[in-house]
mmCIF file of C-alpha atoms and ligand atoms in Angstrom:
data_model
loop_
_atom_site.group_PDB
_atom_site.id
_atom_site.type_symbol
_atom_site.label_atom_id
_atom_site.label_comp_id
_atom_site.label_asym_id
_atom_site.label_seq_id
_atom_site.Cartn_x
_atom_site.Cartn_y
_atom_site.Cartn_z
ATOM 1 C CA UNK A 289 0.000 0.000 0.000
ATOM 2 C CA UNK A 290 1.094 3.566 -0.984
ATOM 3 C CA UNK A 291 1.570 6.098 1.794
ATOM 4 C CA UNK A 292 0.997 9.989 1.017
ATOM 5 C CA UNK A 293 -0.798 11.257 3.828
ATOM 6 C CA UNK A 294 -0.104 10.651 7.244
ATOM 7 C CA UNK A 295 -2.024 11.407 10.312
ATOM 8 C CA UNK A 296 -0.014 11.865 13.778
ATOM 9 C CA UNK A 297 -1.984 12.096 16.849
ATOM 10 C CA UNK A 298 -0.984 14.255 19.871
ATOM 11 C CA UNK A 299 1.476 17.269 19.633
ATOM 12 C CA UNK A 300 3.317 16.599 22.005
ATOM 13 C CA UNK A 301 7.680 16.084 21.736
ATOM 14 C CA UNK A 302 7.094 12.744 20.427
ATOM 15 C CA UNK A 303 4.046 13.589 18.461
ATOM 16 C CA UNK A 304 5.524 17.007 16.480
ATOM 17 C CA UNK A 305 8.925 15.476 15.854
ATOM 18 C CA UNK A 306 7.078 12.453 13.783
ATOM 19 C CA UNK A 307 5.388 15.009 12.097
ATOM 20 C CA UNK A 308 8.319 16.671 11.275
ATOM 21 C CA UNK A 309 9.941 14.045 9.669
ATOM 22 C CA UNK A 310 7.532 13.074 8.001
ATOM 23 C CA UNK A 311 6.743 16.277 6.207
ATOM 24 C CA UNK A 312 10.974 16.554 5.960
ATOM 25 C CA UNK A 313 10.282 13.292 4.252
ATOM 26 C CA UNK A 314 7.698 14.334 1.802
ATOM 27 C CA UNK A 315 4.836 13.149 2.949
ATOM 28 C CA UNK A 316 1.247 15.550 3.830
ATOM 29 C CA UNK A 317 0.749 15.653 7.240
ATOM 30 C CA UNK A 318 -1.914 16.341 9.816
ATOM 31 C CA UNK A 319 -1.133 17.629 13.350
ATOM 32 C CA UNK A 320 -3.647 16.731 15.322
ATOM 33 C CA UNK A 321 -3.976 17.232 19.038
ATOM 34 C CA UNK A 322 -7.683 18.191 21.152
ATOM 35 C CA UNK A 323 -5.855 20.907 22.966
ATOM 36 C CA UNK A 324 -5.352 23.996 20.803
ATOM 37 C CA UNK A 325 -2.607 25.709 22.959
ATOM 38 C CA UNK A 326 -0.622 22.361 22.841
ATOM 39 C CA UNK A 327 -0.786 21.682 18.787
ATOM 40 C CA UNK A 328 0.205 25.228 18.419
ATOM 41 C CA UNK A 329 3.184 24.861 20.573
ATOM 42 C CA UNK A 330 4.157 21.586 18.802
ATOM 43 C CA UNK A 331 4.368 23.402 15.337
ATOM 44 C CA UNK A 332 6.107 26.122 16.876
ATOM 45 C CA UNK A 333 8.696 23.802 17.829
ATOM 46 C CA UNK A 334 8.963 22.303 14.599
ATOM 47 C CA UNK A 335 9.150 25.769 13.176
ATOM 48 C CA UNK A 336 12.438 26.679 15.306
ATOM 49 C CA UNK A 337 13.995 22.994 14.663
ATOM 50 C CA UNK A 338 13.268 23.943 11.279
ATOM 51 C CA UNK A 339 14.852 27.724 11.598
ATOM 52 C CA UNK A 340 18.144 26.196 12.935
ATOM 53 C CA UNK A 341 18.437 23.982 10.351
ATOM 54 C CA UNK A 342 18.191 26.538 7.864
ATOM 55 C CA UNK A 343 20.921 28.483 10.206
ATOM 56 C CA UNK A 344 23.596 25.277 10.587
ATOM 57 C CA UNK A 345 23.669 25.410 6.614
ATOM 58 C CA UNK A 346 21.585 22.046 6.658
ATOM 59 C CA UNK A 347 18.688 22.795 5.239
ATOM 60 C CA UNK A 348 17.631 25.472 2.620
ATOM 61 C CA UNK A 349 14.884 28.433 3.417
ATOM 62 C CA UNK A 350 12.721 27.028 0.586
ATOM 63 C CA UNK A 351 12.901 23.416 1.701
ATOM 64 C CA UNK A 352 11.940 25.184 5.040
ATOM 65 C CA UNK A 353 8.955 26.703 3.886
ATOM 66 C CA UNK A 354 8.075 23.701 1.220
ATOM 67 C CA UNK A 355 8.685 21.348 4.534
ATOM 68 C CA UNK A 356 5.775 23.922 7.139
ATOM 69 C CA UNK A 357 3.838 24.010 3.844
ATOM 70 C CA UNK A 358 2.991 20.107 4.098
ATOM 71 C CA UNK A 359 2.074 20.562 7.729
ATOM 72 C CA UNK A 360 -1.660 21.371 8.610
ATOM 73 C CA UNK A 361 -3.016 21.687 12.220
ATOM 74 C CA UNK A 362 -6.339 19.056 13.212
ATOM 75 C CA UNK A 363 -8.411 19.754 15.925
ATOM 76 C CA UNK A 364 -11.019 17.189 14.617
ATOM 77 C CA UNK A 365 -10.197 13.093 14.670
ATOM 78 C CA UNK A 366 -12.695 12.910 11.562
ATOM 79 C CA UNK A 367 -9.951 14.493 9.461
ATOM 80 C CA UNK A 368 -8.787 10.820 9.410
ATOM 81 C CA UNK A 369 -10.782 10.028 6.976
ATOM 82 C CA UNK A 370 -8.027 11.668 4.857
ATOM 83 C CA UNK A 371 -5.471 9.745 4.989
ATOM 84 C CA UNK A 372 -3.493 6.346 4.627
ATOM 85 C CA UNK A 373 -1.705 6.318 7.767
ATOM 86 C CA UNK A 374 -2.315 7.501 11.713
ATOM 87 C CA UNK A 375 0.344 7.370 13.868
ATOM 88 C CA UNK A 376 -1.249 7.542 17.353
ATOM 89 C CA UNK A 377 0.990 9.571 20.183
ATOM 90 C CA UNK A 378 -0.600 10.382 23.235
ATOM 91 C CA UNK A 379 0.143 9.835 26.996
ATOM 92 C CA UNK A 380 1.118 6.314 28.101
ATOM 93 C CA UNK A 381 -1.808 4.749 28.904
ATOM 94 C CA UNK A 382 -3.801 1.447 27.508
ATOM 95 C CA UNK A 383 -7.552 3.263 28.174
ATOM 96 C CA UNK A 384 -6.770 6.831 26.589
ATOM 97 C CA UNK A 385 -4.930 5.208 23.632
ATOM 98 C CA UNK A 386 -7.526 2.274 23.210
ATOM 99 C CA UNK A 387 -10.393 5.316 23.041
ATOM 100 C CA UNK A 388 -8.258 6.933 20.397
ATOM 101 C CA UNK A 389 -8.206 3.321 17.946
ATOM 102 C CA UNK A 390 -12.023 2.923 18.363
ATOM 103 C CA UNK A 391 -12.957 6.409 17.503
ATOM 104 C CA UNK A 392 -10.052 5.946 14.491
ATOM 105 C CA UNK A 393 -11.265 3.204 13.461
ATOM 106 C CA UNK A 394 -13.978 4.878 12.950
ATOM 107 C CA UNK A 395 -13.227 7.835 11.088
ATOM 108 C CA UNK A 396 -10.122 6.238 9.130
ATOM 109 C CA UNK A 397 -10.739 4.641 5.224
ATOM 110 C CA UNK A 398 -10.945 1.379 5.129
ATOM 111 C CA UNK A 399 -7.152 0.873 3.517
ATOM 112 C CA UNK A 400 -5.538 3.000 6.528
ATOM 113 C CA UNK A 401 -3.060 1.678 8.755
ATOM 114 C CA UNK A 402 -3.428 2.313 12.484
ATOM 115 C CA UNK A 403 -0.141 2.914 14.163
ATOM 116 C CA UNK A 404 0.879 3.271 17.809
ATOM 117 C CA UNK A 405 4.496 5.231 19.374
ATOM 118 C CA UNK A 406 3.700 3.101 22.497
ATOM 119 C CA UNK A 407 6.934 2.965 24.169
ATOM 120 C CA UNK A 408 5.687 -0.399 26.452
ATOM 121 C CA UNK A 409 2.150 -1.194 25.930
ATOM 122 C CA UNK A 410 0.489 -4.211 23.845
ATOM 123 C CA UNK A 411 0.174 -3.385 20.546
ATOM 124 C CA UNK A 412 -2.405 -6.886 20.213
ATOM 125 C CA UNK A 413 -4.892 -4.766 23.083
ATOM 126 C CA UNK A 414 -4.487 -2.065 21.167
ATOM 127 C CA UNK A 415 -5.160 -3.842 17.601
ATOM 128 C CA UNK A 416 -8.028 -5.808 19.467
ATOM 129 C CA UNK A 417 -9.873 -2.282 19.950
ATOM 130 C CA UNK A 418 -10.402 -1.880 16.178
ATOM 131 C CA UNK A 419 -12.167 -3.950 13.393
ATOM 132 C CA UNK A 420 -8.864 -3.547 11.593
ATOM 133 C CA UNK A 421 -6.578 -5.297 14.347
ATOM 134 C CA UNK A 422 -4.495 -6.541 10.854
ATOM 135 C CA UNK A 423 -4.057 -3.424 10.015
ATOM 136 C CA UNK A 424 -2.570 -2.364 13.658
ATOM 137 C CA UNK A 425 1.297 -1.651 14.270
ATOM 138 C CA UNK A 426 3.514 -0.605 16.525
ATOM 139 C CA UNK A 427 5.660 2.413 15.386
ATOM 140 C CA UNK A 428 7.665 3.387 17.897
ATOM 141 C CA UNK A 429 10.274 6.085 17.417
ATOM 142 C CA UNK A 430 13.167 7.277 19.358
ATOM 143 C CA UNK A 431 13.611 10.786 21.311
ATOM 144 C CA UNK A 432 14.572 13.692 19.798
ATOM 145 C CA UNK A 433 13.042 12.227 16.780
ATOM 146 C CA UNK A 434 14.825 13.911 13.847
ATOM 147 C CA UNK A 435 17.820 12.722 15.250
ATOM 148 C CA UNK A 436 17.631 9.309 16.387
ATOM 149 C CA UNK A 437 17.973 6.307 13.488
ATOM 150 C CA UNK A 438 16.222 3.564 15.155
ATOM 151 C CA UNK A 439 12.597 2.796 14.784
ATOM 152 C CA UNK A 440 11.212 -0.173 16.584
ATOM 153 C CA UNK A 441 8.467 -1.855 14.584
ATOM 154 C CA UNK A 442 6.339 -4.312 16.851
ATOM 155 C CA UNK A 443 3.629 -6.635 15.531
ATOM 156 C CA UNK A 444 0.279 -7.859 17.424
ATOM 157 C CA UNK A 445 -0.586 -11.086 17.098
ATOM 158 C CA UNK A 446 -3.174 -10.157 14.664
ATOM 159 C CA UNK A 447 -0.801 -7.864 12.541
ATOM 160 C CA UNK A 448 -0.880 -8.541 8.487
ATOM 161 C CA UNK A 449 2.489 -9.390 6.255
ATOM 162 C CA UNK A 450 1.471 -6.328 4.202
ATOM 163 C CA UNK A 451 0.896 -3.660 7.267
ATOM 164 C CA UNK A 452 4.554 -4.538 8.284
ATOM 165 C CA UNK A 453 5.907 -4.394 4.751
ATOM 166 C CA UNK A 454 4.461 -1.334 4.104
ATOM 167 C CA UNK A 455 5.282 0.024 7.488
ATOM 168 C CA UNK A 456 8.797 -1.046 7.083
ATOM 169 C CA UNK A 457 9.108 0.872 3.819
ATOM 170 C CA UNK A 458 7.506 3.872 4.932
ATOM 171 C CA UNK A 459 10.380 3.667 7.878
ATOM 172 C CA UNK A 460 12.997 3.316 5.120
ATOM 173 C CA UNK A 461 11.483 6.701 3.504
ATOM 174 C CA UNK A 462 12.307 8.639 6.848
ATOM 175 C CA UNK A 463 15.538 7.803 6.419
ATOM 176 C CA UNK A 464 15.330 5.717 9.611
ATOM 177 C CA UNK A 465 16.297 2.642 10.620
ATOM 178 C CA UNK A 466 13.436 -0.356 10.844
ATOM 179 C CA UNK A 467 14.036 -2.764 13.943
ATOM 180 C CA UNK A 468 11.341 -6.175 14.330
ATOM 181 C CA UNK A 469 10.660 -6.995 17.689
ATOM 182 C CA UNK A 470 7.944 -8.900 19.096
ATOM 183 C CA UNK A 471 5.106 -7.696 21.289
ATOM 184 C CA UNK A 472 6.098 -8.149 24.635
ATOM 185 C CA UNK A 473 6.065 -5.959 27.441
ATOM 186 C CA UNK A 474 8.778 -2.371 26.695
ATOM 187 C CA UNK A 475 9.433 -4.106 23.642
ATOM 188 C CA UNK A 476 13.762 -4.300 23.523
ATOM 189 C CA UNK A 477 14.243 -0.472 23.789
ATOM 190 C CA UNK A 478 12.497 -0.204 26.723
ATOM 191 C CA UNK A 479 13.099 -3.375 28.614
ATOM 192 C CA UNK A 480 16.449 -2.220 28.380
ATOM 193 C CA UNK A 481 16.549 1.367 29.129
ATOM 194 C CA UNK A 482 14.127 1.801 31.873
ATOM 195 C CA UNK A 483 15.266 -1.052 34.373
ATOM 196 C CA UNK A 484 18.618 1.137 34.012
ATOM 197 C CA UNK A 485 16.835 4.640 34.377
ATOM 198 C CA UNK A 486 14.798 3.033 37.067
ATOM 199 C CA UNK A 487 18.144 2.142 39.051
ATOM 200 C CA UNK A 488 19.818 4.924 38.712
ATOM 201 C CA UNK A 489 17.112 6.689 40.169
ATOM 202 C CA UNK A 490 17.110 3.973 43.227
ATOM 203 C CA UNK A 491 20.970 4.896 43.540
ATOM 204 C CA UNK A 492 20.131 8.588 44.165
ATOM 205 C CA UNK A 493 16.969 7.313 46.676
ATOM 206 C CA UNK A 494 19.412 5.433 48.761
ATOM 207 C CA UNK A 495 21.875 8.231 48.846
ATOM 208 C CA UNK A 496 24.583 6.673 47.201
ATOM 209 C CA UNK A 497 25.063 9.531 45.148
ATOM 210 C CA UNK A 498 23.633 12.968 43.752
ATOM 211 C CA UNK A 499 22.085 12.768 40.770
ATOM 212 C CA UNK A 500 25.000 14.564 39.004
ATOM 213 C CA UNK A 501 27.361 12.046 40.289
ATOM 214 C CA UNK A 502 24.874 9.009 39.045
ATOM 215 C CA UNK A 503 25.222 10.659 35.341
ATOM 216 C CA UNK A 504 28.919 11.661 35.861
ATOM 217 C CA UNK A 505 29.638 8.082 36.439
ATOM 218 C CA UNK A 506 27.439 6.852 33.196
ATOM 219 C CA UNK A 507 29.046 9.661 31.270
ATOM 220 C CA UNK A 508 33.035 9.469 31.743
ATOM 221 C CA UNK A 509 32.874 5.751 32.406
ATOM 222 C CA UNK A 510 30.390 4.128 29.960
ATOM 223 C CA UNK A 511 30.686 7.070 27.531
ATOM 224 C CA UNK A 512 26.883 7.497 27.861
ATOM 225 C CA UNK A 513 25.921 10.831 25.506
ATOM 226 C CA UNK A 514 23.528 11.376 28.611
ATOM 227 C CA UNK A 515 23.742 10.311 32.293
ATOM 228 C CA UNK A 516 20.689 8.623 33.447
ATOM 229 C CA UNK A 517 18.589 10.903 35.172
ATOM 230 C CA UNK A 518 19.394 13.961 32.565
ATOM 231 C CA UNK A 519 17.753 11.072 30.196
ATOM 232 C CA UNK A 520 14.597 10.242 32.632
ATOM 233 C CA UNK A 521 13.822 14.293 32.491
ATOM 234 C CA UNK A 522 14.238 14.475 28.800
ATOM 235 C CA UNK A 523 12.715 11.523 28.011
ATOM 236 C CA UNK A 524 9.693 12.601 30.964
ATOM 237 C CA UNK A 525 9.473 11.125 34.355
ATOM 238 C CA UNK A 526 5.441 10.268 34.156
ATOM 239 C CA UNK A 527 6.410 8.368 30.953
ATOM 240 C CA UNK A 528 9.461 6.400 32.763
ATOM 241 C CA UNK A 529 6.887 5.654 35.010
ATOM 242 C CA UNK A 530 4.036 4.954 33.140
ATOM 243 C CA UNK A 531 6.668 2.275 31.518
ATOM 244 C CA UNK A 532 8.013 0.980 34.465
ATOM 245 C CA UNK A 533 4.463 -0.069 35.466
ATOM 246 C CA UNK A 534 3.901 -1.700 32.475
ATOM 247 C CA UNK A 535 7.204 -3.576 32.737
ATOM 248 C CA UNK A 536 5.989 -4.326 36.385
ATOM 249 C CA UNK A 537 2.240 -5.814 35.371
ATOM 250 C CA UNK A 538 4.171 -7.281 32.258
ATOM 251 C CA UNK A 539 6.139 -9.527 33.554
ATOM 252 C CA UNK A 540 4.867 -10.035 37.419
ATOM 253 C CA UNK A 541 8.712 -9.765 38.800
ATOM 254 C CA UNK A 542 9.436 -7.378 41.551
ATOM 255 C CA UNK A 543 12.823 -6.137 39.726
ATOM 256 C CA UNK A 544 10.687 -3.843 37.676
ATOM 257 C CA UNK A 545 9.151 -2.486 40.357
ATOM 258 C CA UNK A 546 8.948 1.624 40.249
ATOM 259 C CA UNK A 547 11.453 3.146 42.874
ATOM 260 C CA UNK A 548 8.823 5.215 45.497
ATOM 261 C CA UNK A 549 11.225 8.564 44.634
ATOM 262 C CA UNK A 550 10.084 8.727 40.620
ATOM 263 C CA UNK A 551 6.380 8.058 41.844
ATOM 264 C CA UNK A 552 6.584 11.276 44.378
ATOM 265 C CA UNK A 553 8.225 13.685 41.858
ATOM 266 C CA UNK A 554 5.418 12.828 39.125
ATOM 267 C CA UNK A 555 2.924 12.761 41.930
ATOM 268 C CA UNK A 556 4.682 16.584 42.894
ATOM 269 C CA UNK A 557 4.248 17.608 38.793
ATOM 270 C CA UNK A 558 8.277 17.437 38.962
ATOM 271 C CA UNK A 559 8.077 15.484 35.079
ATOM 272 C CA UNK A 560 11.526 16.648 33.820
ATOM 273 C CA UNK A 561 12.489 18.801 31.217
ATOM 274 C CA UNK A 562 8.864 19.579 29.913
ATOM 275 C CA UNK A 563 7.570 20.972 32.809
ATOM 276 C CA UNK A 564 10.789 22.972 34.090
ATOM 277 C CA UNK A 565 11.711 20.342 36.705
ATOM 278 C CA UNK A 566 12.689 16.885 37.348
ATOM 279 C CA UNK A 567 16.033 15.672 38.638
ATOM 280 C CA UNK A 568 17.289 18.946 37.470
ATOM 281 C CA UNK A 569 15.602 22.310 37.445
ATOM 282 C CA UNK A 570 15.527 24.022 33.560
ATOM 283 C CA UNK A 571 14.865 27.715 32.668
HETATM 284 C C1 LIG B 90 11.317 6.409 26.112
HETATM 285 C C2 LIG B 90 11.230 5.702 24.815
HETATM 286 O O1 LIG B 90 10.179 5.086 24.561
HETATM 287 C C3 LIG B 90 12.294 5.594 23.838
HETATM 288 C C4 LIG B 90 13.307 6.698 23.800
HETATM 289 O O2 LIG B 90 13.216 7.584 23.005
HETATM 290 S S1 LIG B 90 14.531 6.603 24.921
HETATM 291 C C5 LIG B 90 15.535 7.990 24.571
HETATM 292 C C6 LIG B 90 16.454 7.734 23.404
HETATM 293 N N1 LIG B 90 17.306 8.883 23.227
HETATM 294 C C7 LIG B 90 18.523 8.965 23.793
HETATM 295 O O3 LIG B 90 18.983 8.041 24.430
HETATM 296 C C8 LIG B 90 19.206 10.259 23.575
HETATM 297 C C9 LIG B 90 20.545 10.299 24.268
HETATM 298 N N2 LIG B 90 21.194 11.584 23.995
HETATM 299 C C10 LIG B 90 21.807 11.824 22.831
HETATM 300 O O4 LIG B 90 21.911 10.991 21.956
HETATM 301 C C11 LIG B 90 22.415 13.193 22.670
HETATM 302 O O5 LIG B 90 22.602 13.757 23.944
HETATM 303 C C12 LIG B 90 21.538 14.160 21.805
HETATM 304 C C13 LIG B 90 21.485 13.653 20.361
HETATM 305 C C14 LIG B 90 20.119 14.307 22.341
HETATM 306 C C15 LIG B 90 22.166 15.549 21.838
HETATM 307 O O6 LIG B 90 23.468 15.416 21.380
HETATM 308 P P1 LIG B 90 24.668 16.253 21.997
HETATM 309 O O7 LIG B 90 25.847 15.962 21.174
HETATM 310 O O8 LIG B 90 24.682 16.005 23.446
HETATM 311 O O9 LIG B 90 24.196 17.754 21.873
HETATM 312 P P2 LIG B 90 24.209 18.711 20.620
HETATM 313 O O10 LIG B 90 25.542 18.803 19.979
HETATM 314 O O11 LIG B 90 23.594 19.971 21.162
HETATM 315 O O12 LIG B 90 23.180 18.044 19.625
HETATM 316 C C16 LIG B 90 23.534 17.184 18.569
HETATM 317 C C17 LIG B 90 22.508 17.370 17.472
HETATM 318 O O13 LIG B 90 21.204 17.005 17.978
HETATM 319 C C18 LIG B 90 20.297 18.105 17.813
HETATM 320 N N3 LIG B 90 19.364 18.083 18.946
HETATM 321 C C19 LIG B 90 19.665 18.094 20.254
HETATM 322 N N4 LIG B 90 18.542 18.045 20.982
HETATM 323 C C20 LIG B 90 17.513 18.008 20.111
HETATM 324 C C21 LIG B 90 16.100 17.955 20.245
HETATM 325 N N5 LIG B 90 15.502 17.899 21.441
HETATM 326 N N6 LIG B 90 15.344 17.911 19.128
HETATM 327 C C22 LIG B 90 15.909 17.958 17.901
HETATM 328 N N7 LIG B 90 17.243 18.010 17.711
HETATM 329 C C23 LIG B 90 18.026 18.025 18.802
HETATM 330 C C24 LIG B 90 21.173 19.338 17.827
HETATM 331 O O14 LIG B 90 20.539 20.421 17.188
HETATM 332 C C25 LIG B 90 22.385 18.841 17.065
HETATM 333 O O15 LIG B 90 22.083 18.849 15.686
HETATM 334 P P3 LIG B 90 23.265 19.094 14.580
HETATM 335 O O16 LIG B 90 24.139 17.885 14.624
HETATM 336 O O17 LIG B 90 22.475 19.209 13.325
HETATM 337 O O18 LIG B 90 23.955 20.352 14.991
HETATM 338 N N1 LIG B 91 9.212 10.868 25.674
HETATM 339 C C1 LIG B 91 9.892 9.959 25.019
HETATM 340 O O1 LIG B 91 11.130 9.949 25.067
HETATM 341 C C2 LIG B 91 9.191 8.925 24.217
HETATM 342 C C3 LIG B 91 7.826 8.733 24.328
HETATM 343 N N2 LIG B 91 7.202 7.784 23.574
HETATM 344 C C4 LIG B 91 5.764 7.591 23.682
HETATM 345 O O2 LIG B 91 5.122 8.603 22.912
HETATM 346 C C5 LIG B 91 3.868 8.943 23.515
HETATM 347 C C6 LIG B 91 3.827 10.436 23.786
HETATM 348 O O3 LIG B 91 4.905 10.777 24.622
HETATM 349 P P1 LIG B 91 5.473 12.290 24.677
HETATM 350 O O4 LIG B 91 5.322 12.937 23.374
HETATM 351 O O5 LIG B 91 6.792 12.207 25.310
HETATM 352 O O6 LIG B 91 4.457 12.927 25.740
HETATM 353 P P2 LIG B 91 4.015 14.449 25.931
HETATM 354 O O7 LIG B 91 3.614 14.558 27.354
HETATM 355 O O8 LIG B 91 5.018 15.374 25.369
HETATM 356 O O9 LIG B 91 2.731 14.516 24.998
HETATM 357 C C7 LIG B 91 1.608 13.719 25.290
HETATM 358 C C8 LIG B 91 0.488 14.027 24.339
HETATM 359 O O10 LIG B 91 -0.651 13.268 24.769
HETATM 360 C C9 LIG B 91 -1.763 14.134 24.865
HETATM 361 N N3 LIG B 91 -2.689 13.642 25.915
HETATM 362 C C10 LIG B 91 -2.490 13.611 27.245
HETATM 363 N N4 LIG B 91 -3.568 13.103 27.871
HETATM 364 C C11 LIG B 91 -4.458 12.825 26.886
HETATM 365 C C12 LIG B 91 -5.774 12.294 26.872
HETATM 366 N N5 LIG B 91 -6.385 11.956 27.994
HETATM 367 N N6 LIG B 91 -6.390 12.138 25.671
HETATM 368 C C13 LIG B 91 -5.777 12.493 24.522
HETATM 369 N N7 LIG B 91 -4.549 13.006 24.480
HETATM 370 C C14 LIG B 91 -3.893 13.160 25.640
HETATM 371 C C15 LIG B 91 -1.162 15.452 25.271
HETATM 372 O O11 LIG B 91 -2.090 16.472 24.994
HETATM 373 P P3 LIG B 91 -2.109 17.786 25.915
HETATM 374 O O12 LIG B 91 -0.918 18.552 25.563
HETATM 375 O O13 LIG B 91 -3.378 18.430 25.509
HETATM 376 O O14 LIG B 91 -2.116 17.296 27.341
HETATM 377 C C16 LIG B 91 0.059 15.496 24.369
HETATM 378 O O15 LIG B 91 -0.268 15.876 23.054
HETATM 379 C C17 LIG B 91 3.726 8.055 24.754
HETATM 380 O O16 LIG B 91 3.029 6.888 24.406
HETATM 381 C C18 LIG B 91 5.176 7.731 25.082
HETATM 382 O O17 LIG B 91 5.319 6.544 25.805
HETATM 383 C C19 LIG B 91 7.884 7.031 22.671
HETATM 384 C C20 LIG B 91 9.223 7.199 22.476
HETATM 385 C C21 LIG B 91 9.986 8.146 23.280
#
């Protein structure tokens, strides 16, 4: 199946940087998030990626402009019904993302794909929402998004041959790098990552160091590009523990369990970088 226009749901830092590349890529893309403020701010930001681009040398000022000119706000999920492929990308959670297929499903032709940037959760529950579950996929990109290669493609159970072919082509198109992995709980990225994040935030709970020590260490000795908890606020600490929960219920084995000190800063509204303060304090 031939993709042209895409759909990405939620504007947030996962959300506009798949919408970026995608328009970078070529193809017509909808915006779409139910708060107003919060889909302006996400083209905004793609605006100023954009700008430095064009600054750096790396990009021209009409590629710029051709690039914005692909991208068109949504406030509506009906405007699904114009295009080939959704790429879901709201908060980390099973009932707000299983709403989102259903209504999709919905609104969404017949041919469209239905993709999810679940960093953890099933995509088979999430399929099993729809009457398209073949037509189902996990898409799950990496953060900052026009940077990082790797895209993690997971199938349901129920996914088709030809949704993963043409996912995995449309992946190739971005200019990013296509990874299979099966449906099981974080996937590989995060089954890795988070037990890691989730430690080094149990390190700084039991005072064994400060939080700029933890990343020091994971920096200058395991020549990390980020220490730990620098990644848990950029990466957002409700997310790292949306995932660790999932990893938790997953699996059933107390080593994934949360440590109490990420649940009291989300519970505080400390989520990292995107809301000014996390393990570190921004702005
Ligand atoms: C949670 C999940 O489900 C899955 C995940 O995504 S887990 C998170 C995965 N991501 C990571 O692990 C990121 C780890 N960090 C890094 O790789 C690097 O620190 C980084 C690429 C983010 C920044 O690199 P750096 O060398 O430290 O900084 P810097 O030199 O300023 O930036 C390098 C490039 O990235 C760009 N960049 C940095 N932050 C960016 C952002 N938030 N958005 C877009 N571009 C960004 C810079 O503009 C720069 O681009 P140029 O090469 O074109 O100049
Ligand atoms: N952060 C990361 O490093 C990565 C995250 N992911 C995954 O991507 C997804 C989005 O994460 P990220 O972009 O970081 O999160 P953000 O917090 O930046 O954005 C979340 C988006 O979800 C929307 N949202 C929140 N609650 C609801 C709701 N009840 N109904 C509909 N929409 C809602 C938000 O809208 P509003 O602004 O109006 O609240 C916002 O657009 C998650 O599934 C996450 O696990 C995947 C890879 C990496």
């Amino acid at each position: 199946m031939s993709i042209k226009n895409v759909m990405v749901i939620g504007a947030g830092q996962m959300g506009a940087g798949i919408a970026q590349v995608c328009a970078q890529s070529g193809f017509e893309v909808l915006l779409h998030d139910m708060n107003e403020e919060a889909l302006q701010k996400g083209l905004k930001n793609i605006e100023k990626l954009l700008a430095r681009n064009v600054e750096k040398g790396k990009m021209s000022a009409e590629d710029k402009s051709v690039t914005m000119n692909r991208l068109s706000p949504s406030s509506d999920l009906k405007d699904a019904a114009a295009c080939d492929l959704v790429i879901e990308a709201v908060v980390e959670n099973m009932d707000v993302k299983t709403n989102i297929f259903r209504e999709l499903d919905q609104y969404a032709p017949k041919h469209a794909i239905l993709a999810s940037n679940t960093s953890s959760l099933p995509i088979t529950e999430i399929a099993a929402a729809t009457d398209r579950p073949d037509q189902v996929i996990g898409m799950h990109f990496m953060n900052p998004v026009p940077i990082m290669k790797l895209v993690e493609i997971i199938r349901g159970l129920q996914t088709s041959e030809e949704t993963y072919e043409s996912i995995k082509a449309m992946t190739d198109e971005l200019n990013k790098t296509p990874v299979e992995v099966k449906d099981f709980p974080g996937f590989v990225s995060n089954r890795i990552l988070m037990p890691m994040i989730n430690e080094a935030i149990y390190t700084v709970y039991e005072g064994v160091a400060s939080p700029e020590d933890v990343d020091r260490v994971m920096k200058l000795g395991m020549n990390h590009p980020m220490g730990p908890l620098t990644l848990a606020d950029f990466i957002g600490l409700d997310t790292c523990l949306y995932i660790m929960e999932v990893l938790h219920e997953g699996f059933g084995d107390s080593k994934y369990r949360p440590c109490p000190l990420l649940r009291q800063y989300v519970k505080a509204g400390w989520l990292g970088k995107k809301s000014g303060r996390g393990f570190y304090q921004y702005n």
